Coordinates of C-alpha atoms in Angstrom, one line a residue:
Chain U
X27 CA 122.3 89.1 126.7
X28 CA 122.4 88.2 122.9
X29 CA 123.7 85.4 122.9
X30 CA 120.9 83.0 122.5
X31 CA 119.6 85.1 118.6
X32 CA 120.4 82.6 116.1
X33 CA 122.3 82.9 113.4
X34 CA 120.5 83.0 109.7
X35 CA 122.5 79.8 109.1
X36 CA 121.3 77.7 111.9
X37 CA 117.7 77.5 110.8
X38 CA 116.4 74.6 108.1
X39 CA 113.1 76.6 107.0
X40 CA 115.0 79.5 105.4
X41 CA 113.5 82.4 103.3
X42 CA 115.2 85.8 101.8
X43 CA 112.8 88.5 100.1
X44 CA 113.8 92.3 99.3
X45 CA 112.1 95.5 100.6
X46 CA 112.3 98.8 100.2
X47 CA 111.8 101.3 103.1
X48 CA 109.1 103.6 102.6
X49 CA 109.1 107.7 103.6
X50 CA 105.9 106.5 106.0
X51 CA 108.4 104.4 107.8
X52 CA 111.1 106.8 108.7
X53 CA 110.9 109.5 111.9
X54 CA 112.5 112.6 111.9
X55 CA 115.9 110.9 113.3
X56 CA 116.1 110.5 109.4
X57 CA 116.2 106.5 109.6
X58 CA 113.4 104.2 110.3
X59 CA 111.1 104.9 112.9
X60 CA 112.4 101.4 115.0
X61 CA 108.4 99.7 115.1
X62 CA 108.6 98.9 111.7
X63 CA 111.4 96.5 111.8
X64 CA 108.4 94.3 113.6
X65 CA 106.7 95.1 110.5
X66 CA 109.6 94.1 108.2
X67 CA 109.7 91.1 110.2
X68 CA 106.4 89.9 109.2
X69 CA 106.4 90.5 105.6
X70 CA 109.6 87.5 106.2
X71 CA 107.0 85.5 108.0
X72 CA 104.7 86.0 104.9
X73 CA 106.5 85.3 102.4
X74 CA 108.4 82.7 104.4
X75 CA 105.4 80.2 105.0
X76 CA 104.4 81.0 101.3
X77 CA 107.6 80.2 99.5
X78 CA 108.9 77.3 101.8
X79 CA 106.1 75.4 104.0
X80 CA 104.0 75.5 101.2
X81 CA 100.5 77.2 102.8
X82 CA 100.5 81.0 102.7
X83 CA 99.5 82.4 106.5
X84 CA 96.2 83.8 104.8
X85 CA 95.2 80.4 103.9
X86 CA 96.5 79.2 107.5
X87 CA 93.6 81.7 109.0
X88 CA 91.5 80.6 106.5
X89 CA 91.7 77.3 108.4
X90 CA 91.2 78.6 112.0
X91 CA 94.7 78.1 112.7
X92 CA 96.2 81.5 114.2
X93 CA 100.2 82.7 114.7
X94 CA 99.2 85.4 117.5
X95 CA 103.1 86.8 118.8
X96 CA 104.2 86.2 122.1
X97 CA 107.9 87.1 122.4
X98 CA 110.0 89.6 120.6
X99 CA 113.4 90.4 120.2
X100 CA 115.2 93.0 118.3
X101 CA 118.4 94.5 118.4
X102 CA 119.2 97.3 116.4
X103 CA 123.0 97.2 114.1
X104 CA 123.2 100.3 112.1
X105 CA 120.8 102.8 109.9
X106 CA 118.7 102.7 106.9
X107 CA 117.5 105.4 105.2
X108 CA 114.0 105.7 102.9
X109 CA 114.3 104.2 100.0
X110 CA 117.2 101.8 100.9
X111 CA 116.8 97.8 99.6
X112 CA 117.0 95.6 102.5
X113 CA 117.4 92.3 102.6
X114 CA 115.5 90.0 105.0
X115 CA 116.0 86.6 105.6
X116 CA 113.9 84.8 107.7
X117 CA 114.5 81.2 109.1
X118 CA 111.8 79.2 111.7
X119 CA 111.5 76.0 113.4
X120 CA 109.1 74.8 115.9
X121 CA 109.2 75.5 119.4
X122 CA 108.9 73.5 122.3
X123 CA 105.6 71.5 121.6
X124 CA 103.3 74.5 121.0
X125 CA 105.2 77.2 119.4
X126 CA 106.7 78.9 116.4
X127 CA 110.2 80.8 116.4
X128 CA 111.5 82.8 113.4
X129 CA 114.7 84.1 113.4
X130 CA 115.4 87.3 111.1
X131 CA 118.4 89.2 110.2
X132 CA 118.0 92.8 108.2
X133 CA 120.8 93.7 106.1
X134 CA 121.2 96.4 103.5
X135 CA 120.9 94.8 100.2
X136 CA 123.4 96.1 98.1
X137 CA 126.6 96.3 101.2
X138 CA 125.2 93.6 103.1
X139 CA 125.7 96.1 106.4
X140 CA 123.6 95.0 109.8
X141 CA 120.3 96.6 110.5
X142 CA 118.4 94.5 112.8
X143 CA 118.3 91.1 113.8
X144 CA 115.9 89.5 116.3
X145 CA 113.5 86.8 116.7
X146 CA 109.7 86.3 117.2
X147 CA 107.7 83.5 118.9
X148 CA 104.5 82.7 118.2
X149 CA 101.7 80.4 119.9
X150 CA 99.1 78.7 118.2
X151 CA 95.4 79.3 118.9
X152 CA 92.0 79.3 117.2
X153 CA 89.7 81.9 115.9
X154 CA 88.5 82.5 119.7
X155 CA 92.1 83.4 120.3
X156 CA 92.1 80.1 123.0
X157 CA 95.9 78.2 122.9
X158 CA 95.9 75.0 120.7
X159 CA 98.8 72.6 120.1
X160 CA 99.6 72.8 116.4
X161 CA 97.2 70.6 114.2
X162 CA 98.8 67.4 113.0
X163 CA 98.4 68.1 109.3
X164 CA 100.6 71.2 110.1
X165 CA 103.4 69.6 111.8
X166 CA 103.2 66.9 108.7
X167 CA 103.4 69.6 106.4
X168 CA 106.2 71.6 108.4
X169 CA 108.6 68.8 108.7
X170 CA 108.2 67.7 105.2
X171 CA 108.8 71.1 104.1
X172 CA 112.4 70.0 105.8
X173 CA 111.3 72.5 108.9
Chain Z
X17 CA 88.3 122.8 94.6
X18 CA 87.9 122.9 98.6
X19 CA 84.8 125.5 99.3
X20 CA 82.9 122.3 99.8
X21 CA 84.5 121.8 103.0
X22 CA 82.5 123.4 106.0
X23 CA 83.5 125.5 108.6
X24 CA 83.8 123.6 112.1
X25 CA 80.7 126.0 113.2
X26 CA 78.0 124.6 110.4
X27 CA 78.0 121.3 112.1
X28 CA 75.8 121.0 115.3
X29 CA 77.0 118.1 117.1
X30 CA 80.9 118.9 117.6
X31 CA 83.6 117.5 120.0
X32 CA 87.2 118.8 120.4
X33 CA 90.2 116.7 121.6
X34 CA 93.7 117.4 122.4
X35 CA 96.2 114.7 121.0
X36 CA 99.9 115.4 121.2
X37 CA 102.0 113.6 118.1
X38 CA 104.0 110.8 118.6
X39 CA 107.9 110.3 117.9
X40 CA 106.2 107.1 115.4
X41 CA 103.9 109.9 113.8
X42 CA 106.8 111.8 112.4
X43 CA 108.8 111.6 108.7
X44 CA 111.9 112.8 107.5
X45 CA 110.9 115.7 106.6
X46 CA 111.0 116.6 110.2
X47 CA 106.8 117.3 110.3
X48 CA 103.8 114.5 110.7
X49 CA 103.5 111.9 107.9
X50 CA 100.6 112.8 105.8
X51 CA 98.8 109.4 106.7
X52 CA 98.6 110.4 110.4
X53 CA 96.2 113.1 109.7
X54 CA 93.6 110.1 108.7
X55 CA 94.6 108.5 112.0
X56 CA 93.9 111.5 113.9
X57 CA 90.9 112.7 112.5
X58 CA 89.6 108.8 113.8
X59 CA 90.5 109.9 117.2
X60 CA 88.1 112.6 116.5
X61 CA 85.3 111.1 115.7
X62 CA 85.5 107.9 118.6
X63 CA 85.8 110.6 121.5
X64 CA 82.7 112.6 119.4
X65 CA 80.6 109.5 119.3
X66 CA 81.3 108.3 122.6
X67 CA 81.1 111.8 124.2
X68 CA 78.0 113.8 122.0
X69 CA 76.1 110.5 120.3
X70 CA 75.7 108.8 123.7
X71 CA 77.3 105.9 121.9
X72 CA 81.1 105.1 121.7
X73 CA 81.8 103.7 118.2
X74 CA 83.3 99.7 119.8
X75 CA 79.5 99.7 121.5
X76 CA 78.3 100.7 117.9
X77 CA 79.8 97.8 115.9
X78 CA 78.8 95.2 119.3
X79 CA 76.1 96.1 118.1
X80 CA 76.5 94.9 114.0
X81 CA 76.9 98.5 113.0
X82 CA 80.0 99.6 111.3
X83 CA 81.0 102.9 109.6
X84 CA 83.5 102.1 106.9
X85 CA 85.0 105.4 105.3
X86 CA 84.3 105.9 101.8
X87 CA 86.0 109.2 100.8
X88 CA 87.9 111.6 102.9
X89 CA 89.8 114.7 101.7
X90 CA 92.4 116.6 103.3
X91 CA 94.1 119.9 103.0
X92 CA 97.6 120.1 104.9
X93 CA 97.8 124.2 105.7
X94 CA 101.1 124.0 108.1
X95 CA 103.4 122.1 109.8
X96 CA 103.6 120.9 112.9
X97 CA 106.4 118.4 114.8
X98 CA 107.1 116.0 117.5
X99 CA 105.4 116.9 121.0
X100 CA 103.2 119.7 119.8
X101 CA 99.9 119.6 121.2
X102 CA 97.0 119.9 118.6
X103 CA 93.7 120.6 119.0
X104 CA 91.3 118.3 116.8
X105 CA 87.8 120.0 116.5
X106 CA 85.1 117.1 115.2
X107 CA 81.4 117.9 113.3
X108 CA 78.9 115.3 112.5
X109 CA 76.1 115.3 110.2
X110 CA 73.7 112.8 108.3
X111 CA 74.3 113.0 105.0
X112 CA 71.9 111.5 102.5
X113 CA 70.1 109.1 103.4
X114 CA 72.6 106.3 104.7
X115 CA 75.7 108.2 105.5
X116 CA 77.3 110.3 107.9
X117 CA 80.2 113.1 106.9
X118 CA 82.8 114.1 109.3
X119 CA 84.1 117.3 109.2
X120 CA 87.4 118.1 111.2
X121 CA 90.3 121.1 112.0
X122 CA 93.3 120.4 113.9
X123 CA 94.9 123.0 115.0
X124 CA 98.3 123.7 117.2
X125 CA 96.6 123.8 120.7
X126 CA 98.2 126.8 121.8
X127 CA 98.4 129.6 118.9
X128 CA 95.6 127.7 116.8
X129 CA 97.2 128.0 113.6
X130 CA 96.0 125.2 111.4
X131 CA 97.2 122.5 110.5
X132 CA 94.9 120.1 108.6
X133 CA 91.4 120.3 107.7
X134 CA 89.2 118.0 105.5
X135 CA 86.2 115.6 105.8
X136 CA 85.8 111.5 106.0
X137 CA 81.9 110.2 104.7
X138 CA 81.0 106.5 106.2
X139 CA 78.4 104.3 105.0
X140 CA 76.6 102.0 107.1
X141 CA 77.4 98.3 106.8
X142 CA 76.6 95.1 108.9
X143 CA 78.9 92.9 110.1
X144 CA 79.2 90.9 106.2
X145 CA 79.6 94.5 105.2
X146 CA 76.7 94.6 103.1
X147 CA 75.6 98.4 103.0
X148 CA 72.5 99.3 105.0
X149 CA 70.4 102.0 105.7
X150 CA 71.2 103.5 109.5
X151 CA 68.8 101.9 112.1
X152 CA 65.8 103.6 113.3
X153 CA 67.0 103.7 116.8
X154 CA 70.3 105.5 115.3
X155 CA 68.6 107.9 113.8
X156 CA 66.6 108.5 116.5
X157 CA 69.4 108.5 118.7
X158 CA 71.5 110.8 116.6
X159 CA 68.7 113.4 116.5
X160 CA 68.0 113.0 120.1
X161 CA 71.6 114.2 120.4
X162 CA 71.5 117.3 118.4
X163 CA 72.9 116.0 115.2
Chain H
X29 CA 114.7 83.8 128.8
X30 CA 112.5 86.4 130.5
X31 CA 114.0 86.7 133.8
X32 CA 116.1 89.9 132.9
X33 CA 112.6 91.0 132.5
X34 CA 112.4 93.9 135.3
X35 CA 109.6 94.3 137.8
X36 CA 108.4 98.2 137.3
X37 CA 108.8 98.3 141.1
X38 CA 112.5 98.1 140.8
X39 CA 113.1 101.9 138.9
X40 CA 113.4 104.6 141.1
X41 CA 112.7 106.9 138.2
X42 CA 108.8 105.8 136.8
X43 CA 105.8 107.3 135.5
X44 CA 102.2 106.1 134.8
X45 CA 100.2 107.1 131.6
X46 CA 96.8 106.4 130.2
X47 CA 96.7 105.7 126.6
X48 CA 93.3 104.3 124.7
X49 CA 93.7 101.9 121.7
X50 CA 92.9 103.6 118.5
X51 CA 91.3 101.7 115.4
X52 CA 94.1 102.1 113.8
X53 CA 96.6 99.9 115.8
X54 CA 94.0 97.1 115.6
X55 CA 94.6 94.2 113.1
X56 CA 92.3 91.6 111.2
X57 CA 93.1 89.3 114.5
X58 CA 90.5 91.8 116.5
X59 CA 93.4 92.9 119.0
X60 CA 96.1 95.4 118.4
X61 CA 98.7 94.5 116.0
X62 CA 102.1 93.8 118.0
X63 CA 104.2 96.6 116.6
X64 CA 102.0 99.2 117.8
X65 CA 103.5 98.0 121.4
X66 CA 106.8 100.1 121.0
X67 CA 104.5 103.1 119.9
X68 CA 103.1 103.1 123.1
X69 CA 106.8 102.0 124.8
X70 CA 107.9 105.6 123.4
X71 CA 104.5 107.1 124.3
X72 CA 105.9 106.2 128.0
X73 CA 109.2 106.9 127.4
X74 CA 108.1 110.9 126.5
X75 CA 105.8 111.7 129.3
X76 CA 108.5 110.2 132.1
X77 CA 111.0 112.2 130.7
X78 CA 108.9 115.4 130.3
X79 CA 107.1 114.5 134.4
X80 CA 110.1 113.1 135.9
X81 CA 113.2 114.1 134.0
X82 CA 112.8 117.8 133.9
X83 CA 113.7 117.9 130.5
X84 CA 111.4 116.4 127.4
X85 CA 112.7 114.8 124.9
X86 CA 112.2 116.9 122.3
X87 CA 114.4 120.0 124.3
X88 CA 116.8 117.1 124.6
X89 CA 117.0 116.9 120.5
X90 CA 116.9 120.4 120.3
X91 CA 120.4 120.7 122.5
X92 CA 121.9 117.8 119.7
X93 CA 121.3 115.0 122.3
X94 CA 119.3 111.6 120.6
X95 CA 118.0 108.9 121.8
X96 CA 118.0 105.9 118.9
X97 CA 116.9 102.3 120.0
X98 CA 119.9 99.6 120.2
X99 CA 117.9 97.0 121.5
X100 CA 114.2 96.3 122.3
X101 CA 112.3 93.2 124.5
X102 CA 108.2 92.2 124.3
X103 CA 106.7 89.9 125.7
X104 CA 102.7 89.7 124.7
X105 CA 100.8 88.6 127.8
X106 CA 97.2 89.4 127.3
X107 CA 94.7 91.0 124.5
X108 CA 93.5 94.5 124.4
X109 CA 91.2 95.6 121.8
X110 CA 90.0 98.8 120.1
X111 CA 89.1 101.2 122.3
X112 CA 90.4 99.6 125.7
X113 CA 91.6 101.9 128.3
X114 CA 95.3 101.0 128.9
X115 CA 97.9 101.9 131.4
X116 CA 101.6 102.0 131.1
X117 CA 104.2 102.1 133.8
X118 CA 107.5 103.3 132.6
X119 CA 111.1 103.3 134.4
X120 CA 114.5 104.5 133.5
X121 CA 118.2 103.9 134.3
X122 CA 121.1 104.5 133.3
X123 CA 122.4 101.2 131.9
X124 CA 126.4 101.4 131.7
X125 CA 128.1 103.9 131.1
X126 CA 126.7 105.4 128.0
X127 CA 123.0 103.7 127.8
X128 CA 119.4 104.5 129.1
X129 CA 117.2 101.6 129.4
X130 CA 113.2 101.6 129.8
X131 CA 111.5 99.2 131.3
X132 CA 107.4 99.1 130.5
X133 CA 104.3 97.2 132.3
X134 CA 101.5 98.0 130.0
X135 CA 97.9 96.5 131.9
X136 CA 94.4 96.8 131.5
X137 CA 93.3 100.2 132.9
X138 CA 90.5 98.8 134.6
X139 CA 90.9 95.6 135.7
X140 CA 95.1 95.4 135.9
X141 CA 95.0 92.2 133.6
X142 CA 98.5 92.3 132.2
X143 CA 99.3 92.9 128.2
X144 CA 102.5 93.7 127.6
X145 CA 105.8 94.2 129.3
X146 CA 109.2 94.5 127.9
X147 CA 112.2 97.3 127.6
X148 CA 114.0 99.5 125.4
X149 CA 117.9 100.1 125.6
X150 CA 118.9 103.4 123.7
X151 CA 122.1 104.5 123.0
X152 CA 123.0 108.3 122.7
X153 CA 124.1 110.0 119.9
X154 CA 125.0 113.7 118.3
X155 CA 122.9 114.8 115.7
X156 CA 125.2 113.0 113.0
X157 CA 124.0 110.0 114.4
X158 CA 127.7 109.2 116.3
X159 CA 127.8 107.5 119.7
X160 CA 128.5 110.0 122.4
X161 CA 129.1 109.3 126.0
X162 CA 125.7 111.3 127.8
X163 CA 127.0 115.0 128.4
X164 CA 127.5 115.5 132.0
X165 CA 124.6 118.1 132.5
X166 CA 122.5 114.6 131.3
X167 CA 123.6 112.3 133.6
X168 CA 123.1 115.3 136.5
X169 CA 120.2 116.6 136.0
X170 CA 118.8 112.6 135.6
X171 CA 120.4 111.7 139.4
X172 CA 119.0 114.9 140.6
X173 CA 115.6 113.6 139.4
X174 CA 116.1 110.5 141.3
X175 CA 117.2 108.4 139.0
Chain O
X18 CA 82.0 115.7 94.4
X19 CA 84.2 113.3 92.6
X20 CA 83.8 114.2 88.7
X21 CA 87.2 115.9 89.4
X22 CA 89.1 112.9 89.8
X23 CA 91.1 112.3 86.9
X24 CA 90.9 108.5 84.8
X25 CA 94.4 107.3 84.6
X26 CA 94.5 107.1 80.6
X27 CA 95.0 111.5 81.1
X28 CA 98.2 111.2 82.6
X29 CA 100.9 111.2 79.7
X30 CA 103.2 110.2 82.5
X31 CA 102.2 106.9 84.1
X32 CA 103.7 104.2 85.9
X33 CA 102.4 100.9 87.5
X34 CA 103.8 98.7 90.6
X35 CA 102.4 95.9 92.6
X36 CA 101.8 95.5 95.9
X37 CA 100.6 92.9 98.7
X38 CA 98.7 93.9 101.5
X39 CA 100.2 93.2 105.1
X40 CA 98.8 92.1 108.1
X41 CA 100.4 95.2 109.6
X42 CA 97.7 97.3 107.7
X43 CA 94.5 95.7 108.2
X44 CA 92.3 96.5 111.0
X45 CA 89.7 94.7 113.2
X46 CA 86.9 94.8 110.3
X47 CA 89.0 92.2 108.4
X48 CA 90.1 95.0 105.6
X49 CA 92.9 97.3 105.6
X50 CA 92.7 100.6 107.5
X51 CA 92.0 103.5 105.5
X52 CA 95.4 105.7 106.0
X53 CA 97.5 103.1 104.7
X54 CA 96.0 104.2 100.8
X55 CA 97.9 107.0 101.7
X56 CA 101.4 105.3 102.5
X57 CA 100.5 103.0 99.1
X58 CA 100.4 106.6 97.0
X59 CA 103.5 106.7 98.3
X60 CA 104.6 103.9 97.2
X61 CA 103.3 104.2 93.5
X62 CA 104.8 108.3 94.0
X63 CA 108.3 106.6 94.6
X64 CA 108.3 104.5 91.7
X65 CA 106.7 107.1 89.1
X66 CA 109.4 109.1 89.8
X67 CA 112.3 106.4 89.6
X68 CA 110.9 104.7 86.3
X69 CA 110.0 107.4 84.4
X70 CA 111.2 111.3 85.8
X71 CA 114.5 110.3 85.6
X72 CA 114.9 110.5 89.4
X73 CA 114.3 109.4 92.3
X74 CA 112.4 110.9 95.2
X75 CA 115.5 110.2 97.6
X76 CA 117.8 112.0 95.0
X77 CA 115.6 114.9 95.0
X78 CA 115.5 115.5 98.5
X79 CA 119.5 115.0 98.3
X80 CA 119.4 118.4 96.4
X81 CA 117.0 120.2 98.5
X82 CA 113.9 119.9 96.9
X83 CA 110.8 118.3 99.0
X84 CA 107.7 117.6 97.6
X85 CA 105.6 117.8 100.6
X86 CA 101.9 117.1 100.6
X87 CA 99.1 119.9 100.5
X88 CA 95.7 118.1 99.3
X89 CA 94.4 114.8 99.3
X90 CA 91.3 112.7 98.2
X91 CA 90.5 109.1 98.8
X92 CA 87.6 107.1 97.3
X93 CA 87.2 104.0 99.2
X94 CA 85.5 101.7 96.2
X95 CA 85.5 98.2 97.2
X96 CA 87.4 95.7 100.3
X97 CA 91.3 94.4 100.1
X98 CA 92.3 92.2 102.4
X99 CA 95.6 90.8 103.7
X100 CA 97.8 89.3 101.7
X101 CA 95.7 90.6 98.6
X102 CA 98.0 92.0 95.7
X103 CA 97.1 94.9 94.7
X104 CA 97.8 97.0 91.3
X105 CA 99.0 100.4 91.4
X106 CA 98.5 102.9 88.7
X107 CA 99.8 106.3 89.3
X108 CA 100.7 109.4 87.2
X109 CA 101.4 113.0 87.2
X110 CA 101.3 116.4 85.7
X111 CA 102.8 120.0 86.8
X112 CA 99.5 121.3 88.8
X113 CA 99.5 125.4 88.5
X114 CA 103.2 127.3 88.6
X115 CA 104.4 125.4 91.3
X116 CA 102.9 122.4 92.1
X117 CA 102.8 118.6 91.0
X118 CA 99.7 116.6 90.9
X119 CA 99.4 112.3 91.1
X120 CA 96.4 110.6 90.1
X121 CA 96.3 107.3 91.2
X122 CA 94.0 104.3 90.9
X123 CA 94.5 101.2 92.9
X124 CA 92.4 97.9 91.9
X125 CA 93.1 93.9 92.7
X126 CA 95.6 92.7 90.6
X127 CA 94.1 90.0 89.6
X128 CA 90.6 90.9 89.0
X129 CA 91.2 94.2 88.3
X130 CA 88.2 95.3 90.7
X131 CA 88.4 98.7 91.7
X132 CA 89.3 99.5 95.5
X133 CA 90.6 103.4 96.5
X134 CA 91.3 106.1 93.8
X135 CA 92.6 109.9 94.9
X136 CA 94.9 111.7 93.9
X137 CA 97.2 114.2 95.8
X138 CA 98.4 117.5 95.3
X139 CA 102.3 118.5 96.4
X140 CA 104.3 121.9 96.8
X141 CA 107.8 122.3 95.9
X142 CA 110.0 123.7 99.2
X143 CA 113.2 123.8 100.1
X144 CA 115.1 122.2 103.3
X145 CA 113.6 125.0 105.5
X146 CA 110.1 124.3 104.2
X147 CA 110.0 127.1 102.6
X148 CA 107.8 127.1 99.0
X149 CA 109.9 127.6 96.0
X150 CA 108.8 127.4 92.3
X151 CA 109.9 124.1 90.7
X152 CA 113.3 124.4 89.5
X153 CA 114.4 125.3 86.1
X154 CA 116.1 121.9 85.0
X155 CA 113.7 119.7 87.5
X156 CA 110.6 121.3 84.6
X157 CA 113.0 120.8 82.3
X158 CA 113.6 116.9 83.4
X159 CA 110.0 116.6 83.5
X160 CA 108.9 117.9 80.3
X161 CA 111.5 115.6 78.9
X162 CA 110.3 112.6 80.2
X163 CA 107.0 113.6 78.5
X164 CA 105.4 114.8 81.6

């Protein structure tokens, strides 16, 4: 049923930042309560169109250009524990003609052990949340970016 | 330090709730993560508006009103876990002349022993969130209703 | 990819909540903010087993028997915003030999209009967090129930 | 009310981190939802007592000692939004016989304008929750550190 998650390796458009898990992010199981990994999995996206495509997702919005999420995936590999480093990397490529898709794996830092991987898919609308195809300037930008 | 905050009898328009915590809600300390108390005592005061003011607060900010907090204190006065069923007891006052001060108990729904108390005060704001003075027909309204 | 996407119909074992979108789960977009989703999967997940399962999950912690998320599926279909009135249909199976899986409709209270639908896959483990097969009395009392 | 809350030049122990706002913590006004200042005391909490106690919150807990929360104030003093960085100053002092106090101030990195300052006050418990004075060598540590 997993077959079709990407590996990190596969993607162009790739990205790796560090974060530590907070005590607000655990549950009583000890670990991480398991919504934050879609959390975690934005902070890649973040930092991700930032560092590599060369327009932050703030200054995306600030163009009336929205990444609402339509599709999730996540499969959960092993524990964390507050105030573990983990190491996201986050990879994404365009989608069929109106969509994003970013493929993340979540490993402990230091080890390099599996805690999540999954994807995300995102459309493209405008600030009245209607479905646009992707603005030509982005597309430009995304491909030169090597996306 | 905390005489200043009121008993849930001073205030004349009240509203209780029962909200049972969430699986997400807890820590790993095996209790309710501080920040949820914030979070519940919102709860509070959207079923108080919409079921005492004759206004829920989404009609409210339709209506380019909106109540931005701008201090809240809380006192954590026992535990409480997964599943419990608490009992969230919600005052409402004017206070000044452009604010309105929350006060609010939760307490385990069954033995009512507490479990967090404190206030939140909200100024008024349009929708720039440029401070204003509450409108006329609020006021009115709000006294209309007890408050 | 969606078509291992389960119609709610399908599970013998289901339940039906109410749940109403706090301010807090909304985001700067003006909906809710997509992790909140598998808040409200679990939120599902708690009342079916306390209604339909004879046994909450909490009692089942409490006899060493946990629940942790493997594997998780969304698929964002619609908006909600602050305040909305939702409803979510849960089922369970038994998925294997040593799995539970959820699978959740979450609508529009009012008017049905879908917003998200997707499942949970949990594995079960001891309370050192090993895989265990589920203990007999489990997997009885859960047929018994219907399921 | 607020003449109590400390300036951050009083604490001999200090420590400052950085932080970006994420989507996941704004809400429909287009700022970030109040009870996440909480999670970012956290945050500063985690790294005061890394950097300059000595030890880390996760160690502590390892030998049984849980700070958990019993007061808190917030002053909301000006809008963050996402993807804002924000400057974290916390610090700390032994509060009475047995509990510790964090100041903290949180501004705009770059601009240094002024957006929540609180502070919270914490027991000492063991792994029952029961209250215990601050051990011997933990006031020890602490006094050592210059606390």
């Amino acid at each position: 049923m997993v077959a079709y998650i990407r590996q990190e390796t596969m993607n162009k458009l790739k990205d790796v930042i560090q974060l530590r898990i907070r005590y607000s992010e655990t549950d009583q199981m000890g670990t991480f309560y398991n919504s934050r990994a879609l959390e975690w999995f934005e902070c890649g996206r973040s930092e991700l169109m930032r560092n590599r495509l060369g327009m932050s997702y703030a200054v995306l919005e600030g163009k009336s250009v929205f990444l609402p999420l339509v599709e999730a995936h996540l499969e959960f590999q092993g524990g964390a524990r507050y105030d573990d480093l983990l190491r996201i990397s986050s990879g994404v490529e365009l989608h069929g003609r109106a969509k994003l898709r970013f493929d993340v794996e979540i490993t402990h830092s230091g080890t390099g052990k599996p805690v999540v991987r999954g994807y995300t898919v995102h459309a493209f609308t405008d600030n009245h949340g209607k479905a646009i195809r992707p603005p030509g300037w982005f597309v430009e930008m995304f491909k030169k970016a090597g996306g």
